[in-house]
Amino acid sequence: MIELHNVSAGYHGRAVLQGVDLAFAPGQVLALIGPNGSGKSTLLRAALGLVPCVGGEVLYDGVPLRRLSARQVAQKAAFLSQSRAVPNLSAQRMVLHGRFPHLSYPRHYREEDRRIVRQALAAVDAADLAARPVTELSGGQRQKVYLAMAIAQQTPSILMDEPTTFLDIAHQLGVMELSRRLARQGKAVVLVLHDLPLALSGADRLAVLANGRLVRCGTPEEIYQSGVLESVFGIRQGRMMTADGWQYYCRPSERQPDEAERKV
């Protein structure tokens, strides 16, 4: 389990994230939501040691992050970042990069590694892309390849920063279903999402951030009933019961939240 205890983190000595207490629990999908600039991506990067903590502590299974090597962290948490390079490699070769933390140097891929890569590509419905150069793929196809690379890393935790970017609605729903499937396998899955209905309908817990602070964390029902989404986002949140459960929707509010409300 990854735990953040009173973590403050940021860039060039300036804290963007302030005093956050949060745990990434095995077997659950946690959605990080909040307005632009609220600290969602910084939170993920602080949890991985990619952004320095200026206060508090991050623990991996009770061990301080600062005591772990980069390879040890990579064996415990896979990260799908928001911005990624597009190398001139085949999709299969790209996904093999997810096996790096499990290989010694010089790297020699085993049949087991290739099998895991095939399974990861199939899991994201991208088996047909294996031989194609990543540079020739569409944005949505590239996103599938990077998702497969994170899965191929076979870590207890998977952290994804806006994984539904470039994907059509069907594949956005597919990402959430994949996340739930990974959680059922016992993994801790953390997603930064901007789609509130998708987060409410698919995640086990939601963490709402505003101005670098964790405003509230709870189940979708607790978050919905609290009214925090209206105060933080300045929207009207509604839902209706269907044969498939609650379906959520957002409407524009008559006014935008002021600064005090964002700090609720």
mmCIF file of N, CA, C and O in Angstrom, residues 198-250:
data_model
loop_
_atom_site.group_PDB
_atom_site.id
_atom_site.type_symbol
_atom_site.label_atom_id
_atom_site.label_comp_id
_atom_site.label_asym_id
_atom_site.label_seq_id
_atom_site.Cartn_x
_atom_site.Cartn_y
_atom_site.Cartn_z
ATOM 1 N N LEU A 198 -18.069 9.690 -15.018
ATOM 2 C CA LEU A 198 -17.290 8.460 -15.127
ATOM 3 C C LEU A 198 -16.659 8.104 -13.782
ATOM 4 O O LEU A 198 -16.667 6.937 -13.365
ATOM 5 N N ALA A 199 -16.135 9.106 -13.083
ATOM 6 C CA ALA A 199 -15.518 8.863 -11.780
ATOM 7 C C ALA A 199 -16.554 8.383 -10.768
ATOM 8 O O ALA A 199 -16.314 7.431 -10.022
ATOM 9 N N LEU A 200 -17.707 9.017 -10.751
ATOM 10 C CA LEU A 200 -18.744 8.665 -9.789
ATOM 11 C C LEU A 200 -19.323 7.275 -10.040
ATOM 12 O O LEU A 200 -19.654 6.551 -9.102
ATOM 13 N N SER A 201 -19.430 6.904 -11.299
ATOM 14 C CA SER A 201 -20.056 5.621 -11.627
ATOM 15 C C SER A 201 -19.069 4.451 -11.583
ATOM 16 O O SER A 201 -19.483 3.303 -11.420
ATOM 17 N N GLY A 202 -17.757 4.746 -11.693
ATOM 18 C CA GLY A 202 -16.802 3.656 -11.819
ATOM 19 C C GLY A 202 -15.829 3.464 -10.683
ATOM 20 O O GLY A 202 -15.331 2.353 -10.469
ATOM 21 N N ALA A 203 -15.535 4.513 -9.929
ATOM 22 C CA ALA A 203 -14.510 4.417 -8.877
ATOM 23 C C ALA A 203 -15.107 3.904 -7.568
ATOM 24 O O ALA A 203 -16.297 4.061 -7.302
ATOM 25 N N ASP A 204 -14.254 3.304 -6.751
ATOM 26 C CA ASP A 204 -14.664 2.892 -5.412
ATOM 27 C C ASP A 204 -14.599 4.059 -4.437
ATOM 28 O O ASP A 204 -15.411 4.160 -3.516
ATOM 29 N N ARG A 205 -13.595 4.940 -4.633
ATOM 30 C CA ARG A 205 -13.449 6.127 -3.807
ATOM 31 C C ARG A 205 -13.065 7.298 -4.698
ATOM 32 O O ARG A 205 -12.452 7.125 -5.753
ATOM 33 N N LEU A 206 -13.415 8.489 -4.264
ATOM 34 C CA LEU A 206 -13.025 9.709 -4.943
ATOM 35 C C LEU A 206 -12.305 10.614 -3.957
ATOM 36 O O LEU A 206 -12.725 10.755 -2.802
ATOM 37 N N ALA A 207 -11.213 11.215 -4.408
ATOM 38 C CA ALA A 207 -10.494 12.210 -3.621
ATOM 39 C C ALA A 207 -10.636 13.536 -4.352
ATOM 40 O O ALA A 207 -10.215 13.659 -5.511
ATOM 41 N N VAL A 208 -11.249 14.511 -3.709
ATOM 42 C CA VAL A 208 -11.517 15.810 -4.325
ATOM 43 C C VAL A 208 -10.461 16.800 -3.860
ATOM 44 O O VAL A 208 -10.298 17.021 -2.651
ATOM 45 N N LEU A 209 -9.748 17.386 -4.827
ATOM 46 C CA LEU A 209 -8.712 18.358 -4.501
ATOM 47 C C LEU A 209 -9.100 19.741 -4.995
ATOM 48 O O LEU A 209 -9.784 19.886 -6.021
ATOM 49 N N ALA A 210 -8.656 20.759 -4.268
ATOM 50 C CA ALA A 210 -8.828 22.148 -4.681
ATOM 51 C C ALA A 210 -7.713 22.969 -4.070
ATOM 52 O O ALA A 210 -7.416 22.825 -2.874
ATOM 53 N N ASN A 211 -7.078 23.783 -4.877
ATOM 54 C CA ASN A 211 -6.003 24.654 -4.401
ATOM 55 C C ASN A 211 -4.921 23.905 -3.628
ATOM 56 O O ASN A 211 -4.402 24.374 -2.617
ATOM 57 N N GLY A 212 -4.585 22.697 -4.115
ATOM 58 C CA GLY A 212 -3.504 21.941 -3.524
ATOM 59 C C GLY A 212 -3.840 21.208 -2.242
ATOM 60 O O GLY A 212 -2.962 20.593 -1.638
ATOM 61 N N ARG A 213 -5.092 21.240 -1.855
ATOM 62 C CA ARG A 213 -5.497 20.566 -0.625
ATOM 63 C C ARG A 213 -6.529 19.482 -0.912
ATOM 64 O O ARG A 213 -7.325 19.603 -1.850
ATOM 65 N N LEU A 214 -6.508 18.436 -0.098
ATOM 66 C CA LEU A 214 -7.521 17.396 -0.185
ATOM 67 C C LEU A 214 -8.762 17.891 0.551
ATOM 68 O O LEU A 214 -8.766 18.023 1.775
ATOM 69 N N VAL A 215 -9.807 18.172 -0.213
ATOM 70 C CA VAL A 215 -11.028 18.730 0.353
ATOM 71 C C VAL A 215 -11.879 17.645 1.002
ATOM 72 O O VAL A 215 -12.422 17.823 2.093
ATOM 73 N N ARG A 216 -11.997 16.526 0.306
ATOM 74 C CA ARG A 216 -12.812 15.426 0.829
ATOM 75 C C ARG A 216 -12.443 14.138 0.114
ATOM 76 O O ARG A 216 -12.102 14.154 -1.066
ATOM 77 N N CYS A 217 -12.550 13.015 0.826
ATOM 78 C CA CYS A 217 -12.334 11.695 0.232
ATOM 79 C C CYS A 217 -13.422 10.769 0.745
ATOM 80 O O CYS A 217 -13.741 10.779 1.944
ATOM 81 N N GLY A 218 -14.009 9.988 -0.158
ATOM 82 C CA GLY A 218 -15.052 9.072 0.272
ATOM 83 C C GLY A 218 -15.584 8.258 -0.884
ATOM 84 O O GLY A 218 -15.074 8.324 -2.009
ATOM 85 N N THR A 219 -16.610 7.484 -0.615
ATOM 86 C CA THR A 219 -17.258 6.702 -1.664
ATOM 87 C C THR A 219 -18.015 7.647 -2.597
ATOM 88 O O THR A 219 -18.283 8.803 -2.232
ATOM 89 N N PRO A 220 -18.366 7.171 -3.790
ATOM 90 C CA PRO A 220 -19.172 8.021 -4.688
ATOM 91 C C PRO A 220 -20.439 8.540 -4.013
ATOM 92 O O PRO A 220 -20.816 9.706 -4.194
ATOM 93 N N GLU A 221 -21.097 7.694 -3.243
ATOM 94 C CA GLU A 221 -22.317 8.123 -2.558
ATOM 95 C C GLU A 221 -22.025 9.234 -1.548
ATOM 96 O O GLU A 221 -22.754 10.234 -1.472
ATOM 97 N N GLU A 222 -20.953 9.077 -0.781
ATOM 98 C CA GLU A 222 -20.593 10.091 0.210
ATOM 99 C C GLU A 222 -20.227 11.414 -0.467
ATOM 100 O O GLU A 222 -20.636 12.494 -0.002
ATOM 101 N N ILE A 223 -19.478 11.323 -1.561
ATOM 102 C CA ILE A 223 -19.084 12.542 -2.282
ATOM 103 C C ILE A 223 -20.305 13.211 -2.897
ATOM 104 O O ILE A 223 -20.469 14.440 -2.812
ATOM 105 N N TYR A 224 -21.177 12.432 -3.493
ATOM 106 C CA TYR A 224 -22.374 13.000 -4.122
ATOM 107 C C TYR A 224 -23.257 13.692 -3.083
ATOM 108 O O TYR A 224 -23.722 14.817 -3.284
ATOM 109 N N GLN A 225 -23.503 13.014 -1.962
ATOM 110 C CA GLN A 225 -24.396 13.552 -0.946
ATOM 111 C C GLN A 225 -23.815 14.778 -0.244
ATOM 112 O O GLN A 225 -24.557 15.627 0.264
ATOM 113 N N SER A 226 -22.495 14.891 -0.227
ATOM 114 C CA SER A 226 -21.851 15.990 0.509
ATOM 115 C C SER A 226 -22.051 17.349 -0.147
ATOM 116 O O SER A 226 -21.931 18.386 0.522
ATOM 117 N N GLY A 227 -22.290 17.353 -1.465
ATOM 118 C CA GLY A 227 -22.411 18.618 -2.185
ATOM 119 C C GLY A 227 -21.082 19.272 -2.504
ATOM 120 O O GLY A 227 -21.041 20.391 -3.028
ATOM 121 N N VAL A 228 -19.962 18.573 -2.224
ATOM 122 C CA VAL A 228 -18.649 19.175 -2.424
ATOM 123 C C VAL A 228 -18.361 19.442 -3.901
ATOM 124 O O VAL A 228 -17.647 20.389 -4.246
ATOM 125 N N LEU A 229 -18.929 18.611 -4.797
ATOM 126 C CA LEU A 229 -18.665 18.811 -6.229
ATOM 127 C C LEU A 229 -19.248 20.138 -6.705
ATOM 128 O O LEU A 229 -18.632 20.841 -7.510
ATOM 129 N N GLU A 230 -20.427 20.472 -6.213
ATOM 130 C CA GLU A 230 -21.038 21.743 -6.588
ATOM 131 C C GLU A 230 -20.198 22.921 -6.106
ATOM 132 O O GLU A 230 -19.971 23.885 -6.835
ATOM 133 N N SER A 231 -19.699 22.832 -4.865
ATOM 134 C CA SER A 231 -18.943 23.954 -4.316
ATOM 135 C C SER A 231 -17.569 24.099 -4.945
ATOM 136 O O SER A 231 -17.072 25.205 -5.142
ATOM 137 N N VAL A 232 -16.932 22.960 -5.287
ATOM 138 C CA VAL A 232 -15.574 23.010 -5.841
ATOM 139 C C VAL A 232 -15.583 23.315 -7.336
ATOM 140 O O VAL A 232 -14.761 24.094 -7.831
ATOM 141 N N PHE A 233 -16.500 22.701 -8.076
ATOM 142 C CA PHE A 233 -16.504 22.850 -9.527
ATOM 143 C C PHE A 233 -17.466 23.920 -10.040
ATOM 144 O O PHE A 233 -17.390 24.312 -11.200
ATOM 145 N N GLY A 234 -18.397 24.370 -9.204
ATOM 146 C CA GLY A 234 -19.361 25.351 -9.664
ATOM 147 C C GLY A 234 -20.339 24.780 -10.675
ATOM 148 O O GLY A 234 -20.703 25.433 -11.651
ATOM 149 N N ILE A 235 -20.755 23.527 -10.431
ATOM 150 C CA ILE A 235 -21.712 22.866 -11.330
ATOM 151 C C ILE A 235 -22.883 22.343 -10.501
ATOM 152 O O ILE A 235 -22.845 22.328 -9.266
ATOM 153 N N ARG A 236 -23.937 21.938 -11.185
ATOM 154 C CA ARG A 236 -25.055 21.257 -10.535
ATOM 155 C C ARG A 236 -24.949 19.776 -10.884
ATOM 156 O O ARG A 236 -24.985 19.407 -12.055
ATOM 157 N N GLN A 237 -24.788 18.942 -9.867
ATOM 158 C CA GLN A 237 -24.616 17.518 -10.065
ATOM 159 C C GLN A 237 -25.949 16.816 -9.836
ATOM 160 O O GLN A 237 -26.637 17.070 -8.852
ATOM 161 N N GLY A 238 -26.331 15.942 -10.796
ATOM 162 C CA GLY A 238 -27.572 15.195 -10.660
ATOM 163 C C GLY A 238 -27.364 13.732 -11.009
ATOM 164 O O GLY A 238 -26.288 13.321 -11.472
ATOM 165 N N ARG A 239 -28.399 12.939 -10.798
ATOM 166 C CA ARG A 239 -28.327 11.530 -11.145
ATOM 167 C C ARG A 239 -29.730 10.970 -11.305
ATOM 168 O O ARG A 239 -30.714 11.555 -10.833
ATOM 169 N N MET A 240 -29.793 9.825 -11.982
ATOM 170 C CA MET A 240 -31.056 9.107 -12.122
ATOM 171 C C MET A 240 -30.782 7.618 -12.041
ATOM 172 O O MET A 240 -29.722 7.150 -12.456
ATOM 173 N N MET A 241 -31.735 6.890 -11.492
ATOM 174 C CA MET A 241 -31.582 5.450 -11.353
ATOM 175 C C MET A 241 -31.995 4.766 -12.655
ATOM 176 O O MET A 241 -33.025 5.080 -13.242
ATOM 177 N N THR A 242 -31.148 3.851 -13.125
ATOM 178 C CA THR A 242 -31.436 3.077 -14.320
ATOM 179 C C THR A 242 -31.286 1.598 -13.986
ATOM 180 O O THR A 242 -30.921 1.232 -12.865
ATOM 181 N N ALA A 243 -31.546 0.756 -14.971
ATOM 182 C CA ALA A 243 -31.389 -0.684 -14.771
ATOM 183 C C ALA A 243 -29.943 -1.048 -14.451
ATOM 184 O O ALA A 243 -29.674 -2.093 -13.843
ATOM 185 N N ASP A 244 -28.987 -0.195 -14.845
ATOM 186 C CA ASP A 244 -27.569 -0.439 -14.589
ATOM 187 C C ASP A 244 -27.056 0.311 -13.367
ATOM 188 O O ASP A 244 -25.845 0.362 -13.129
ATOM 189 N N GLY A 245 -27.948 0.888 -12.590
ATOM 190 C CA GLY A 245 -27.538 1.632 -11.408
ATOM 191 C C GLY A 245 -27.635 3.128 -11.629
ATOM 192 O O GLY A 245 -28.226 3.597 -12.616
ATOM 193 N N TRP A 246 -27.060 3.914 -10.723
ATOM 194 C CA TRP A 246 -27.097 5.364 -10.839
ATOM 195 C C TRP A 246 -26.323 5.839 -12.062
ATOM 196 O O TRP A 246 -25.215 5.395 -12.322
ATOM 197 N N GLN A 247 -26.925 6.744 -12.801
ATOM 198 C CA GLN A 247 -26.260 7.429 -13.909
ATOM 199 C C GLN A 247 -26.162 8.908 -13.546
ATOM 200 O O GLN A 247 -27.176 9.545 -13.237
ATOM 201 N N TYR A 248 -24.955 9.441 -13.574
ATOM 202 C CA TYR A 248 -24.710 10.809 -13.122
ATOM 203 C C TYR A 248 -24.595 11.761 -14.304
ATOM 204 O O TYR A 248 -24.212 11.376 -15.406
ATOM 205 N N TYR A 249 -24.918 13.019 -14.043
ATOM 206 C CA TYR A 249 -24.781 14.045 -15.076
ATOM 207 C C TYR A 249 -24.475 15.375 -14.399
ATOM 208 O O TYR A 249 -24.704 15.558 -13.196
ATOM 209 N N CYS A 250 -23.928 16.295 -15.174
ATOM 210 C CA CYS A 250 -23.576 17.622 -14.667
ATOM 211 C C CYS A 250 -24.311 18.687 -15.473
ATOM 212 O O CYS A 250 -24.503 18.544 -16.687
#
